[in-house]
Every structure is written in structure tokens, then in C-alpha cells.
PDB file of C-alpha atoms in Angstrom:
ATOM      1  CA  MET E   1      90.882 121.382 107.944  1.00 41.00           C
ATOM      2  CA  SER E   2      87.883 120.344 105.866  1.00 57.00           C
ATOM      3  CA  GLN E   3      84.891 118.912 107.621  1.00 65.00           C
ATOM      4  CA  ILE E   4      83.943 115.370 106.660  1.00 64.00           C
ATOM      5  CA  THR E   5      80.303 115.185 105.679  1.00 72.00           C
ATOM      6  CA  GLU E   6      78.272 111.996 105.797  1.00 70.00           C
ATOM      7  CA  GLU E   7      78.373 111.776 102.004  1.00 72.00           C
ATOM      8  CA  ASN E   8      82.166 112.200 101.965  1.00 72.00           C
ATOM      9  CA  PHE E   9      82.566 109.616 104.702  1.00 66.00           C
ATOM     10  CA  ARG E  10      80.487 107.093 102.770  1.00 72.00           C
ATOM     11  CA  LYS E  11      82.511 107.756  99.618  1.00 74.00           C
ATOM     12  CA  ILE E  12      85.790 107.267 101.495  1.00 71.00           C
ATOM     13  CA  ALA E  13      84.510 104.083 103.155  1.00 72.00           C
ATOM     14  CA  ARG E  14      83.229 102.720  99.841  1.00 76.00           C
ATOM     15  CA  ASN E  15      86.568 103.401  98.121  1.00 79.00           C
ATOM     16  CA  PHE E  16      88.462 101.736 100.968  1.00 77.00           C
ATOM     17  CA  LYS E  17      86.158  98.715 100.861  1.00 79.00           C
ATOM     18  CA  CYS E  18      86.690  98.383  97.097  1.00 80.00           C
ATOM     19  CA  ARG E  19      90.471  98.566  97.540  1.00 79.00           C
ATOM     20  CA  VAL E  20      90.406  95.877 100.216  1.00 79.00           C
ATOM     21  CA  GLU E  21      88.248  93.639  98.033  1.00 82.00           C
ATOM     22  CA  MET E  22      90.565  94.232  95.076  1.00 78.00           C
ATOM     23  CA  MET E  23      93.599  93.323  97.192  1.00 79.00           C
ATOM     24  CA  ASN E  24      91.858  90.151  98.381  1.00 84.00           C
ATOM     25  CA  LYS E  25      91.148  89.127  94.773  1.00 84.00           C
ATOM     26  CA  THR E  26      94.654  89.916  93.507  1.00 82.00           C
ATOM     27  CA  PRO E  27      97.005  86.920  93.341  1.00 87.00           C
ATOM     28  CA  LEU E  28      99.759  86.846  95.951  1.00 87.00           C
ATOM     29  CA  GLU E  29     102.535  86.878  93.330  1.00 89.00           C
ATOM     30  CA  LYS E  30     101.311  90.205  91.933  1.00 85.00           C
ATOM     31  CA  LEU E  31     100.960  91.687  95.405  1.00 83.00           C
ATOM     32  CA  GLU E  32     104.540  90.666  96.186  1.00 88.00           C
ATOM     33  CA  LYS E  33     105.769  92.317  92.978  1.00 87.00           C
ATOM     34  CA  LEU E  34     103.891  95.515  93.839  1.00 82.00           C
ATOM     35  CA  PHE E  35     105.371  95.551  97.329  1.00 85.00           C
ATOM     36  CA  ILE E  36     108.892  95.033  95.999  1.00 89.00           C
ATOM     37  CA  GLU E  37     108.418  97.841  93.452  1.00 88.00           C
ATOM     38  CA  TYR E  38     107.247 100.258  96.165  1.00 85.00           C
ATOM     39  CA  TYR E  39     110.110  99.220  98.446  1.00 86.00           C
ATOM     40  CA  ASP E  40     112.670  99.599  95.651  1.00 89.00           C
ATOM     41  CA  TYR E  41     111.272 103.018  94.739  1.00 89.00           C
ATOM     42  CA  GLY E  42     111.546 104.132  98.376  1.00 87.00           C
ATOM     43  CA  ILE E  43     115.176 103.056  98.649  1.00 88.00           C
ATOM     44  CA  LYS E  44     116.128 104.727  95.370  1.00 90.00           C
ATOM     45  CA  ASN E  45     114.337 107.888  96.416  1.00 90.00           C
ATOM     46  CA  PHE E  46     116.182 107.925  99.769  1.00 89.00           C
ATOM     47  CA  ILE E  47     119.556 107.454  98.076  1.00 89.00           C
ATOM     48  CA  ARG E  48     118.815 110.202  95.552  1.00 91.00           C
ATOM     49  CA  THR E  49     117.749 112.591  98.322  1.00 92.00           C
ATOM     50  CA  GLU E  50     120.836 111.844 100.434  1.00 91.00           C
ATOM     51  CA  LYS E  51     123.112 112.355  97.421  1.00 91.00           C
ATOM     52  CA  LYS E  52     121.510 115.776  96.796  1.00 94.00           C
ATOM     53  CA  LYS E  53     121.888 116.794 100.439  1.00 93.00           C
ATOM     54  CA  PHE E  54     125.412 115.445 100.881  1.00 92.00           C
ATOM     55  CA  PRO E  55     127.153 115.125  97.483  1.00 92.00           C
ATOM     56  CA  HIS E  56     130.488 114.328  99.147  1.00 93.00           C
ATOM     57  CA  LYS E  57     129.188 111.094 100.741  1.00 91.00           C
ATOM     58  CA  THR E  58     130.051 107.770  99.182  1.00 91.00           C
ATOM     59  CA  MET E  59     127.402 105.185  98.354  1.00 90.00           C
ATOM     60  CA  LYS E  60     128.616 103.091 101.302  1.00 91.00           C
ATOM     61  CA  GLU E  61     128.030 106.000 103.705  1.00 92.00           C
ATOM     62  CA  VAL E  62     124.544 106.543 102.290  1.00 90.00           C
ATOM     63  CA  VAL E  63     123.643 102.868 102.768  1.00 88.00           C
ATOM     64  CA  ILE E  64     125.024 102.929 106.327  1.00 91.00           C
ATOM     65  CA  ARG E  65     122.867 106.009 106.994  1.00 89.00           C
ATOM     66  CA  LEU E  66     119.855 104.117 105.616  1.00 87.00           C
ATOM     67  CA  TYR E  67     120.451 101.243 108.045  1.00 88.00           C
ATOM     68  CA  GLU E  68     120.991 103.649 110.945  1.00 90.00           C
ATOM     69  CA  LEU E  69     117.719 105.401 110.161  1.00 87.00           C
ATOM     70  CA  HIS E  70     115.932 102.060 109.869  1.00 84.00           C
ATOM     71  CA  ASP E  71     117.209 100.955 113.280  1.00 88.00           C
ATOM     72  CA  LYS E  72     116.306 104.308 114.814  1.00 88.00           C
ATOM     73  CA  LEU E  73     112.750 104.051 113.503  1.00 86.00           C
ATOM     74  CA  LYS E  74     112.453 100.479 114.770  1.00 86.00           C
ATOM     75  CA  GLY E  75     113.837 101.458 118.173  1.00 84.00           C
ATOM     76  CA  ARG E  76     116.908  99.264 118.008  1.00 69.00           C
ATOM     77  CA  LYS E  77     120.582 100.061 118.248  1.00 63.00           C
ATOM     78  CA  ARG E  78     123.084  98.424 115.941  1.00 58.00           C
ATOM     79  CA  ASP E  79     126.434  97.471 117.449  1.00 57.00           C
ATOM     80  CA  SER E  80     129.165  99.530 115.848  1.00 53.00           C
ATOM     81  CA  GLU E  81     131.859  97.385 114.308  1.00 46.00           C
TER      82      GLU E  81
END
């Protein structure tokens, strides 16, 4: 693992501060669009990965798996219907 020097730390902190300032100056509508794009990309990527791993699964089974994983990560249990 690389050691963080004082110069590196300052550079990282400066970049983070600039990103926070940029996010504060960006209109809320654009931030919402960015969030939705990232979220949509994540879902599509998950579905594509599941289809590669388990080509025999239907889209419904993949979506159910997505919800099960979501609940597992959140620490909740969904009632089986």
C-alpha cells in the first residue's frame, strides 16, 4: 500500500473540496439527473452480469434476485408471497 505524503494528502483534500464546491453550485435538477443515470447504469450492469452468470434465468427471476440482494444489504427480510 502506498504511503500518503503530506503533498499527496493536500492534493486529495483540495480535489475533494473542489468537488464538494462544484456539487453545491450545481442546480438540483442536474444533480437528480446524474443520480438517476448512475442508478440506471448500476441496475443495467447488475442485470447484464446476472444474465451472463445464469443465462437460463428469466428477467423476472433476475429482478427478484435484485430485490432480495437489496433487502439483504439493508438488513431486512421480505415476506415471501
